[in-house]
Amino acid sequence: MRSTIKKIKRISLTTVAVIGATLLLNYANYKRYYSSIFTIQTVDFNILSHVLSTKLSILLADNNKREINKVINSNYGLFGLVITDCKTDKPDCPGQQVLFSTYSKYQSYASADLNNFTFDLLRNPPPLKVEQFYPKSTAKKRESTGQQNSGNIIGRVYYIRRKFPSFLIAQWSWLKNPFSFSSVNPLYNLTFAVMAIGGVTLYLLVEKKDLQNQQKEQEYQLKLLKTENELLKFRTFNSAFEQIIEQDFSSVIANNLQQLDSLLKNILLRIESDAQNIIHDIYKAPLLFNPDTIPKYINQLEKDKGKSHISDELIELLKNLNKTIQTLKWVVEELRGITRIQSEPIIVQKQLKHFQQNLPPTIQDWQIDFVYPDTDLWINCNPWHLRSIIKNALYNSSSAMKKYRRKLKKEKKNFNGKIKVECKRKDDLVIIQIEDNGSGIPEDIIERLYETTERLNQTAGNLRGNGSIIISTYLTLHNGTVEKENLDQGARVSFIFPLIKQEA
């Protein structure tokens, strides 16, 4: 009976190993196959961008629908060609209508789905120059050739890649029809066959080895019987000793750990509940439900300023009120991340892009440029804390530039404030660098800025001037450091974190 169960387990493990190895290798086959399809489509699109816009411009100008349908369906539906009536060269064209599209069993095409795809303009007279091209077969985006065609824009042709199935869907399709010789299925079959043969061979070798071990085991049974009594005595002593340890120490430690774990969970639950309660209460504010109300009235008041004798100070006050409401709404949205206290592996670029797309309203008036490297940079940090570090540093840059602008305004000089946020790698470190062209960091606080829990701005109220404390605390939590320097015009602050290796 025991031998039968052992064989069943061994067969099960072998089966699981074969299936696992097959899936792993099939994933590599899947990636290679669809990467090749992507490359082929890139080459096709690059060729079409050199010739198709000219022919379609001629046919569309002549309203030759029959020939147009022949052209856009000549690819057998393996990728999409869509012609719309858009007459502008701007990337977005929300009002465009689809005139012609490739018939495909794989997918359908609608005007709302076209914004993310590349296109060429159709003109009258027809374009003769190539305006965009793929620099290499593996490129995902086209680059400009620097050439420009003349003529009236009469439409555009979109090049739409075929939607590839996910790996799980591809595997399910293969399992439903394993004997199909289309697509990548033959490669899947070959991989499974090789793994199955290898698994059976391994199973037979292990079975043979097991038989040999059973023979040796019988030889050792007599020796084991002689030592069994001594081993039993040792186990009895060990069991008694373990009971004493557990009664005197383990139970106390376990109870304390359980209480501590329960306490921490209650604290986190309370923080989360309090945060949600605050958010709930804030959203009861009427203006948060209708954030466009004040901008609407501000615009109306500016139009009627001369008739109604409304002062510029009142309009400026309303603008500041609107910015305050927008800031409050932004803070409420960010408050949802307050209960996340653990560090975790994160991609710095991903967090910076999220922050770039959700800038605090109080700093949106400045020109802020974000620069990222192509390679993902991983650090061990809480994502909400990282964005808070960047946010508070940008607040300080914004405050410095506002003071500098007021100073120059008194001197009747113009000021164009700029901030640059750059992420880069240096050896085994990740550096997030923030540079502005304001008045710089005061010399009396630059050495202690972001490196102490002391409030540096003693003139501010209790709820202000805490940015340096916040950043210093978060840097300490996540093994970060900071470097600061004043430039000829402005200041530069660099937040430095250890780079971690993260497997894809």
Coordinates of C-alpha atoms in Angstrom, one line a residue:
M1 CA 0.0 0.0 0.0
R2 CA 2.8 2.4 1.0
S3 CA 4.6 1.6 -2.3
T4 CA 1.5 2.3 -4.3
I5 CA 1.0 5.7 -2.6
K6 CA 4.7 6.5 -3.2
K7 CA 4.3 5.7 -6.9
I8 CA 1.2 7.8 -7.2
K9 CA 3.0 10.8 -5.6
R10 CA 6.0 10.3 -7.9
I11 CA 3.8 10.2 -11.0
S12 CA 1.9 13.3 -9.8
L13 CA 5.2 15.2 -9.2
T14 CA 6.5 14.1 -12.6
T15 CA 3.3 15.3 -14.2
V16 CA 3.4 18.6 -12.4
A17 CA 7.0 19.1 -13.4
V18 CA 6.3 18.3 -17.1
I19 CA 3.3 20.7 -17.1
G20 CA 5.3 23.4 -15.4
A21 CA 8.3 23.0 -17.6
T22 CA 6.0 23.0 -20.7
L23 CA 4.3 26.2 -19.6
L24 CA 7.6 27.9 -18.8
L25 CA 9.1 27.0 -22.2
N26 CA 5.8 27.7 -24.0
Y27 CA 5.9 31.2 -22.5
A28 CA 9.3 31.8 -24.0
N29 CA 7.9 30.4 -27.3
Y30 CA 4.9 32.7 -27.0
K31 CA 7.1 35.8 -26.4
R32 CA 9.4 35.0 -29.3
Y33 CA 6.5 34.2 -31.7
Y34 CA 4.5 37.4 -31.0
S35 CA 7.6 39.5 -30.9
S36 CA 8.4 38.3 -34.4
I37 CA 4.8 39.1 -35.4
F38 CA 5.2 42.6 -33.9
T39 CA 8.5 43.1 -35.8
I40 CA 6.9 41.9 -39.1
Q41 CA 4.0 44.3 -38.6
T42 CA 6.5 47.1 -37.9
V43 CA 8.2 46.4 -41.2
D44 CA 4.9 46.3 -43.0
F45 CA 3.7 49.6 -41.5
N46 CA 7.1 51.2 -42.4
I47 CA 6.7 50.1 -46.0
L48 CA 3.1 51.2 -46.1
S49 CA 3.9 54.6 -44.7
H50 CA 6.2 55.1 -47.8
V51 CA 3.6 54.3 -50.4
L52 CA 0.0 53.8 -49.0
S53 CA -0.8 57.4 -48.2
T54 CA -0.1 58.5 -51.8
K55 CA -2.4 55.8 -53.4
L56 CA -5.2 56.2 -50.8
S57 CA -5.1 60.0 -51.3
I58 CA -5.7 59.6 -55.0
L59 CA -8.5 57.0 -54.5
L60 CA -10.2 59.1 -51.7
A61 CA -10.0 62.2 -53.8
D62 CA -11.7 60.3 -56.7
N63 CA -14.2 58.7 -54.2
N64 CA -13.2 55.3 -55.6
K65 CA -14.7 53.2 -52.8
R66 CA -14.3 49.9 -54.6
E67 CA -10.6 50.2 -55.1
I68 CA -10.1 51.6 -51.5
N69 CA -11.8 48.5 -50.1
K70 CA -9.5 46.3 -52.2
V71 CA -6.5 48.1 -50.9
I72 CA -7.3 48.1 -47.2
N73 CA -8.5 44.4 -47.2
S74 CA -5.4 43.2 -49.1
N75 CA -3.7 42.2 -45.8
Y76 CA -6.3 39.5 -45.2
G77 CA -7.3 41.1 -41.9
L78 CA -4.1 40.3 -40.1
F79 CA -3.8 43.9 -39.1
G80 CA -6.0 47.0 -39.4
L81 CA -6.1 49.8 -41.9
V82 CA -8.7 52.5 -41.0
I83 CA -9.5 55.6 -43.1
T84 CA -11.3 58.5 -41.4
D85 CA -12.6 61.9 -42.5
C86 CA -10.3 63.9 -40.1
K87 CA -9.0 67.1 -41.8
T88 CA -6.6 68.2 -39.2
D89 CA -2.9 67.3 -38.5
K90 CA -3.4 67.4 -34.8
P91 CA -2.9 64.0 -33.0
D92 CA -6.3 64.0 -31.4
C93 CA -9.4 64.2 -33.6
P94 CA -12.4 63.4 -31.4
G95 CA -15.1 64.2 -34.0
Q96 CA -13.7 62.0 -36.8
Q97 CA -15.8 59.3 -38.5
V98 CA -14.6 56.0 -39.9
L99 CA -15.0 55.9 -43.7
F100 CA -13.4 52.6 -44.5
S101 CA -11.8 49.9 -42.3
T102 CA -10.3 46.5 -42.8
Y103 CA -12.6 43.5 -42.4
S104 CA -11.1 41.3 -39.8
K105 CA -12.2 38.2 -37.8
Y106 CA -9.8 39.2 -35.1
Q107 CA -11.2 42.7 -34.1
S108 CA -13.4 45.6 -35.1
Y109 CA -12.5 49.3 -35.4
A110 CA -14.3 52.4 -34.0
S111 CA -13.3 56.0 -34.0
A112 CA -13.0 56.1 -30.2
D113 CA -10.3 53.5 -30.3
L114 CA -8.0 55.2 -32.8
N115 CA -6.2 57.7 -30.6
N116 CA -3.4 55.4 -29.6
F117 CA -2.4 54.3 -33.1
T118 CA -0.1 55.8 -35.7
F119 CA -1.5 57.4 -38.8
D120 CA -0.5 59.2 -42.1
L121 CA -2.3 62.2 -43.5
L122 CA -4.2 61.9 -46.8
R123 CA -3.9 65.0 -49.0
N124 CA -5.0 66.5 -52.2
P125 CA -2.8 66.7 -54.2
P126 CA -1.4 63.4 -53.0
P127 CA 1.7 63.4 -50.6
L128 CA 5.0 62.4 -52.1
K129 CA 7.3 62.7 -49.1
V130 CA 7.5 60.4 -46.1
E131 CA 6.8 62.4 -42.9
Q132 CA 7.4 59.6 -40.3
F133 CA 9.2 56.3 -40.2
Y134 CA 10.3 53.5 -37.9
P135 CA 14.0 53.8 -37.3
K136 CA 14.4 50.0 -36.8
S137 CA 12.2 46.9 -37.0
T138 CA 11.9 46.6 -33.2
A139 CA 10.9 50.2 -32.6
K140 CA 7.5 50.9 -31.0
K141 CA 7.2 54.5 -32.0
R142 CA 7.8 56.3 -35.3
E143 CA 10.2 59.3 -35.7
S144 CA 9.9 62.3 -37.9
T145 CA 11.8 62.5 -41.1
G146 CA 11.8 66.3 -41.1
Q147 CA 9.9 66.4 -44.4
Q148 CA 6.5 68.1 -44.8
N149 CA 3.9 67.6 -47.6
S150 CA 1.7 70.3 -48.9
G151 CA -1.9 70.1 -50.0
N152 CA -5.3 70.0 -48.3
I153 CA -5.9 67.3 -45.7
I154 CA -8.8 65.1 -46.8
G155 CA -8.5 62.4 -44.2
R156 CA -6.0 60.1 -42.5
V157 CA -5.1 56.4 -42.6
Y158 CA -4.5 54.6 -39.3
Y159 CA -2.2 51.6 -39.0
I160 CA -3.6 49.3 -36.3
R161 CA -1.7 46.3 -34.9
R162 CA -3.6 43.1 -34.3
K163 CA -4.4 42.5 -30.7
F164 CA -2.4 39.6 -29.5
P165 CA -4.0 37.1 -27.1
S166 CA -2.7 36.8 -23.5
F167 CA -0.5 33.9 -22.7
L168 CA -3.2 32.1 -20.7
I169 CA -5.7 32.5 -23.6
A170 CA -3.2 31.3 -26.1
Q171 CA -2.5 28.2 -23.9
W172 CA -6.3 27.5 -23.6
S173 CA -6.7 27.8 -27.3
W174 CA -3.9 25.3 -27.8
L175 CA -5.4 22.8 -25.3
K176 CA -8.8 23.0 -26.9
N177 CA -7.3 22.2 -30.4
P178 CA -3.8 20.7 -29.9
F179 CA -3.6 19.2 -33.4
S180 CA -4.1 22.6 -35.1
F181 CA -1.0 23.5 -37.2
S182 CA -1.8 27.2 -37.3
S183 CA -0.1 30.0 -35.4
V184 CA 2.4 28.8 -32.7
N185 CA 0.6 25.5 -31.8
P186 CA 3.2 23.2 -33.5
L187 CA 5.9 24.7 -31.4
Y188 CA 3.8 24.1 -28.3
N189 CA 3.2 20.5 -29.3
L190 CA 6.9 19.9 -29.8
T191 CA 7.8 21.4 -26.5
F192 CA 5.2 19.3 -24.7
A193 CA 6.4 16.1 -26.4
V194 CA 10.0 16.7 -25.5
M195 CA 9.1 17.5 -21.8
A196 CA 6.8 14.4 -21.7
I197 CA 9.5 12.1 -23.0
G198 CA 12.0 13.7 -20.5
G199 CA 9.5 13.3 -17.7
V200 CA 8.9 9.6 -18.4
T201 CA 12.6 8.9 -18.7
L202 CA 13.3 10.6 -15.4
Y203 CA 10.5 8.7 -13.8
L204 CA 11.9 5.4 -14.9
L205 CA 15.4 6.3 -13.7
V206 CA 14.0 7.3 -10.3
E207 CA 12.0 4.0 -10.1
K208 CA 15.1 2.0 -10.8
K209 CA 17.1 3.9 -8.2
D210 CA 14.2 3.4 -5.7
L211 CA 14.3 -0.4 -6.2
Q212 CA 18.1 -0.4 -5.4
N213 CA 17.5 1.7 -2.3
Q214 CA 14.8 -0.7 -1.1
Q215 CA 17.3 -3.6 -1.2
K216 CA 19.8 -1.6 0.8
E217 CA 17.2 -0.5 3.2
Q218 CA 16.4 -4.2 4.1
E219 CA 20.1 -4.7 5.0
Y220 CA 20.0 -1.8 7.4
Q221 CA 16.7 -2.8 9.2
L222 CA 18.6 -5.0 11.7
K223 CA 20.9 -2.2 12.7
L224 CA 18.0 0.2 13.1
L225 CA 16.1 -2.2 15.4
K226 CA 19.2 -2.3 17.8
T227 CA 19.2 1.5 18.1
E228 CA 15.4 2.0 18.4
N229 CA 15.3 1.7 22.2
E230 CA 18.0 4.3 22.7
L231 CA 16.3 6.6 20.2
L232 CA 13.0 6.2 22.0
K233 CA 14.6 7.2 25.3
F234 CA 16.0 10.3 23.7
R235 CA 12.7 11.3 22.2
T236 CA 11.0 10.9 25.5
F237 CA 13.5 13.1 27.2
N238 CA 13.3 15.7 24.3
S239 CA 9.5 15.7 24.5
A240 CA 9.5 16.3 28.2
F241 CA 12.1 19.1 27.8
E242 CA 10.0 20.8 25.1
Q243 CA 6.9 20.7 27.3
I244 CA 8.8 22.5 30.1
I245 CA 10.1 25.1 27.7
E246 CA 6.7 25.7 26.2
Q247 CA 4.9 25.9 29.5
D248 CA 7.5 28.3 31.1
F249 CA 8.5 30.5 28.1
S250 CA 6.8 29.8 24.8
S251 CA 3.3 30.4 25.9
V252 CA 4.2 33.7 27.4
I253 CA 6.1 34.8 24.3
A254 CA 3.3 33.6 22.0
N255 CA 0.7 35.5 24.1
N256 CA 2.8 38.7 24.0
L257 CA 3.4 38.4 20.2
Q258 CA -0.3 37.8 19.7
Q259 CA -1.2 40.9 21.7
L260 CA 1.3 43.0 19.9
D261 CA 0.1 41.8 16.5
S262 CA -3.5 42.5 17.5
L263 CA -2.5 46.0 18.8
L264 CA -0.7 46.8 15.5
K265 CA -3.7 45.6 13.5
N266 CA -6.0 47.8 15.6
I267 CA -3.8 50.8 15.1
L268 CA -3.7 50.4 11.3
L269 CA -7.4 49.7 11.2
R270 CA -8.0 52.9 13.3
I271 CA -5.7 55.0 11.0
E272 CA -7.5 53.7 7.9
S273 CA -11.0 54.2 9.5
D274 CA -10.0 57.8 10.6
A275 CA -8.6 58.6 7.2
Q276 CA -11.8 57.3 5.5
N277 CA -13.9 59.3 8.0
I278 CA -12.0 62.4 7.2
I279 CA -12.3 61.9 3.5
H280 CA -16.0 61.2 3.9
D281 CA -16.5 64.4 5.9
I282 CA -14.5 66.6 3.5
Y283 CA -16.5 65.3 0.5
K284 CA -19.6 66.7 2.2
A285 CA -18.3 70.1 1.3
P286 CA -20.6 71.4 -1.5
L287 CA -17.9 72.8 -3.7
L288 CA -16.0 69.5 -3.8
F289 CA -19.0 67.9 -5.6
N290 CA -19.1 70.7 -8.2
P291 CA -15.4 71.9 -8.6
D292 CA -16.2 73.7 -11.9
T293 CA -18.6 76.2 -10.2
I294 CA -16.0 78.8 -9.2
P295 CA -14.0 78.8 -12.5
K296 CA -17.4 79.3 -14.3
Y297 CA -18.3 82.3 -12.1
I298 CA -14.7 83.7 -12.3
N299 CA -14.9 83.7 -16.1
Q300 CA -18.3 85.4 -16.0
L301 CA -17.1 88.0 -13.5
E302 CA -14.1 88.8 -15.7
K303 CA -16.3 89.3 -18.7
D304 CA -18.7 91.6 -16.7
K305 CA -15.9 93.4 -14.7
G306 CA -16.4 96.7 -16.5
K307 CA -20.2 96.7 -16.1
S308 CA -20.5 95.5 -12.5
H309 CA -17.5 97.5 -11.2
I310 CA -15.9 94.4 -9.7
S311 CA -12.4 94.9 -8.3
D312 CA -9.4 92.9 -9.5
E313 CA -8.7 92.1 -5.9
L314 CA -12.1 90.2 -5.6
I315 CA -11.4 88.2 -8.8
E316 CA -7.9 87.4 -7.6
L317 CA -9.4 86.3 -4.2
L318 CA -11.8 84.0 -6.1
K319 CA -9.0 82.5 -8.1
N320 CA -7.0 81.7 -4.9
L321 CA -10.2 80.2 -3.4
N322 CA -10.6 78.0 -6.5
K323 CA -7.0 76.9 -6.2
T324 CA -7.5 76.2 -2.5
I325 CA -10.5 73.9 -3.3
Q326 CA -8.5 72.1 -6.0
T327 CA -5.6 71.6 -3.6
L328 CA -8.0 70.3 -1.0
K329 CA -9.5 67.8 -3.5
W330 CA -6.0 66.7 -4.5
V331 CA -5.0 66.2 -0.9
V332 CA -8.1 64.1 -0.2
E333 CA -7.3 61.8 -3.1
E334 CA -3.7 61.4 -1.9
L335 CA -4.9 60.8 1.7
R336 CA -6.1 57.3 0.6
G337 CA -2.5 56.1 0.7
I338 CA -1.8 57.1 4.3
T339 CA -2.4 53.6 5.7
R340 CA 0.3 52.0 3.6
I341 CA 3.3 52.1 5.9
Q342 CA 5.5 49.2 4.6
S343 CA 8.4 49.6 2.2
E344 CA 8.1 47.6 -1.0
P345 CA 10.1 47.3 -4.3
I346 CA 8.9 50.1 -6.6
I347 CA 9.9 51.5 -10.0
V348 CA 10.9 55.2 -9.5
Q349 CA 9.9 56.2 -13.0
K350 CA 6.4 54.8 -12.5
Q351 CA 5.8 56.8 -9.3
L352 CA 7.2 60.0 -10.8
K353 CA 4.9 59.6 -13.9
H354 CA 2.0 59.1 -11.5
F355 CA 3.0 62.3 -9.7
Q356 CA 3.5 64.1 -13.0
Q357 CA -0.1 63.2 -14.1
N358 CA -1.5 64.3 -10.7
L359 CA 0.4 67.5 -9.8
P360 CA -0.8 69.5 -6.8
P361 CA -2.8 72.5 -8.1
T362 CA -0.6 75.0 -6.2
I363 CA 2.4 74.2 -8.4
Q364 CA 0.7 73.7 -11.8
D365 CA 1.3 77.3 -12.8
W366 CA 5.1 76.6 -13.2
Q367 CA 6.8 74.9 -16.1
I368 CA 7.8 71.5 -14.7
D369 CA 9.9 69.1 -16.9
F370 CA 10.3 65.5 -16.0
V371 CA 13.2 63.5 -17.3
Y372 CA 13.4 59.6 -17.0
P373 CA 15.9 57.0 -18.2
D374 CA 14.7 54.1 -20.4
T375 CA 15.8 51.4 -17.9
D376 CA 13.6 50.8 -14.9
L377 CA 15.2 51.9 -11.6
W378 CA 14.0 49.9 -8.5
I379 CA 14.2 51.1 -4.9
N380 CA 12.8 49.8 -1.7
C381 CA 10.4 52.5 -0.5
N382 CA 6.8 53.3 0.3
P383 CA 5.3 54.8 -2.9
W384 CA 3.2 57.3 -1.0
H385 CA 6.2 58.4 1.0
L386 CA 8.3 58.8 -2.2
R387 CA 5.7 61.0 -3.8
S388 CA 5.4 63.1 -0.5
I389 CA 9.2 63.7 -0.6
I390 CA 9.0 65.0 -4.2
K391 CA 5.8 67.0 -3.4
N392 CA 7.3 68.8 -0.4
A393 CA 10.5 69.6 -2.3
L394 CA 8.5 71.0 -5.2
Y395 CA 6.5 73.1 -2.7
N396 CA 9.7 74.6 -1.4
S397 CA 10.9 75.3 -5.0
S398 CA 7.6 76.9 -5.8
S399 CA 7.7 79.1 -2.7
A400 CA 11.3 80.3 -3.5
M401 CA 10.3 81.2 -7.1
K402 CA 7.2 83.1 -5.9
K403 CA 9.3 85.2 -3.6
Y404 CA 11.8 85.8 -6.4
R405 CA 9.1 86.7 -8.8
R406 CA 7.6 89.3 -6.4
K407 CA 11.1 90.8 -5.9
L408 CA 11.6 91.1 -9.7
K409 CA 8.1 92.5 -10.2
K410 CA 9.0 95.4 -7.9
E411 CA 12.0 96.0 -10.1
K412 CA 9.7 95.8 -13.2
K413 CA 11.4 92.7 -14.5
N414 CA 9.8 89.5 -15.9
F415 CA 10.4 86.1 -14.5
N416 CA 9.7 82.7 -16.1
G417 CA 9.9 80.1 -13.3
K418 CA 11.1 76.6 -14.3
I419 CA 11.5 73.3 -12.4
K420 CA 13.3 70.2 -13.7
V421 CA 12.7 66.8 -12.1
E422 CA 15.3 64.2 -13.3
C423 CA 15.7 60.6 -12.3
K424 CA 19.0 58.8 -13.0
R425 CA 21.3 56.1 -11.9
K426 CA 24.9 56.5 -10.6
D427 CA 26.7 53.2 -9.8
D428 CA 24.4 51.4 -7.3
L429 CA 22.4 54.5 -6.4
V430 CA 19.2 56.1 -7.7
I431 CA 19.2 59.9 -7.8
I432 CA 16.0 62.0 -8.0
Q433 CA 17.2 65.5 -8.7
I434 CA 15.0 68.6 -8.5
E435 CA 16.4 71.9 -9.9
D436 CA 14.8 75.3 -10.1
N437 CA 15.7 78.8 -11.2
G438 CA 14.5 80.7 -8.1
S439 CA 16.4 82.6 -5.5
G440 CA 18.2 79.6 -4.1
I441 CA 18.2 78.1 -0.5
P442 CA 19.0 80.5 2.3
E443 CA 22.5 80.0 3.6
D444 CA 21.4 79.8 7.2
I445 CA 19.3 76.6 6.6
I446 CA 20.9 74.9 3.6
E447 CA 23.1 72.6 5.7
R448 CA 20.2 71.4 7.9
L449 CA 17.5 71.3 5.2
Y450 CA 15.9 67.8 4.9
E451 CA 18.4 66.4 7.4
T452 CA 16.8 67.3 10.8
T453 CA 13.5 66.9 12.6
E454 CA 13.8 70.5 13.7
R455 CA 11.4 73.0 12.2
L456 CA 13.6 75.3 10.2
N457 CA 10.9 77.9 9.4
Q458 CA 10.0 79.2 12.8
T459 CA 8.0 82.1 11.4
A460 CA 5.4 79.8 9.9
G461 CA 2.3 78.6 11.8
N462 CA 2.0 75.2 13.4
L463 CA 0.5 73.7 10.3
R464 CA 3.1 75.2 7.9
G465 CA 6.9 75.0 7.5
N466 CA 7.0 71.2 8.2
G467 CA 8.2 70.1 4.7
S468 CA 11.8 69.6 5.9
I469 CA 10.7 67.5 8.8
I470 CA 8.5 65.3 6.6
I471 CA 11.2 64.7 4.0
S472 CA 13.8 64.0 6.7
T473 CA 11.6 61.4 8.4
Y474 CA 10.7 59.6 5.2
L475 CA 14.4 59.6 4.1
T476 CA 15.4 58.0 7.4
L477 CA 12.6 55.4 7.1
H478 CA 13.8 54.3 3.6
N479 CA 17.6 54.6 3.9
G480 CA 17.7 57.7 1.8
T481 CA 20.1 60.7 1.8
V482 CA 20.0 64.2 0.4
E483 CA 22.5 66.6 -1.2
K484 CA 21.8 70.3 -1.7
E485 CA 23.6 73.1 -3.5
N486 CA 22.9 76.6 -4.7
L487 CA 23.5 77.4 -8.4
D488 CA 24.3 80.6 -10.1
Q489 CA 20.5 80.9 -10.6
G490 CA 18.4 78.7 -8.4
A491 CA 19.1 75.6 -6.4
R492 CA 19.5 71.8 -6.9
V493 CA 18.4 69.1 -4.4
S494 CA 19.2 65.4 -5.0
F495 CA 17.5 62.6 -3.1
I496 CA 19.6 59.4 -3.1
F497 CA 18.3 55.9 -2.6
P498 CA 20.1 52.5 -2.8
L499 CA 19.3 50.7 -6.1
I500 CA 17.9 47.2 -5.7
K501 CA 18.0 44.4 -8.2
Q502 CA 14.6 43.2 -9.3
E503 CA 14.1 40.3 -11.6
A504 CA 11.6 40.9 -14.4

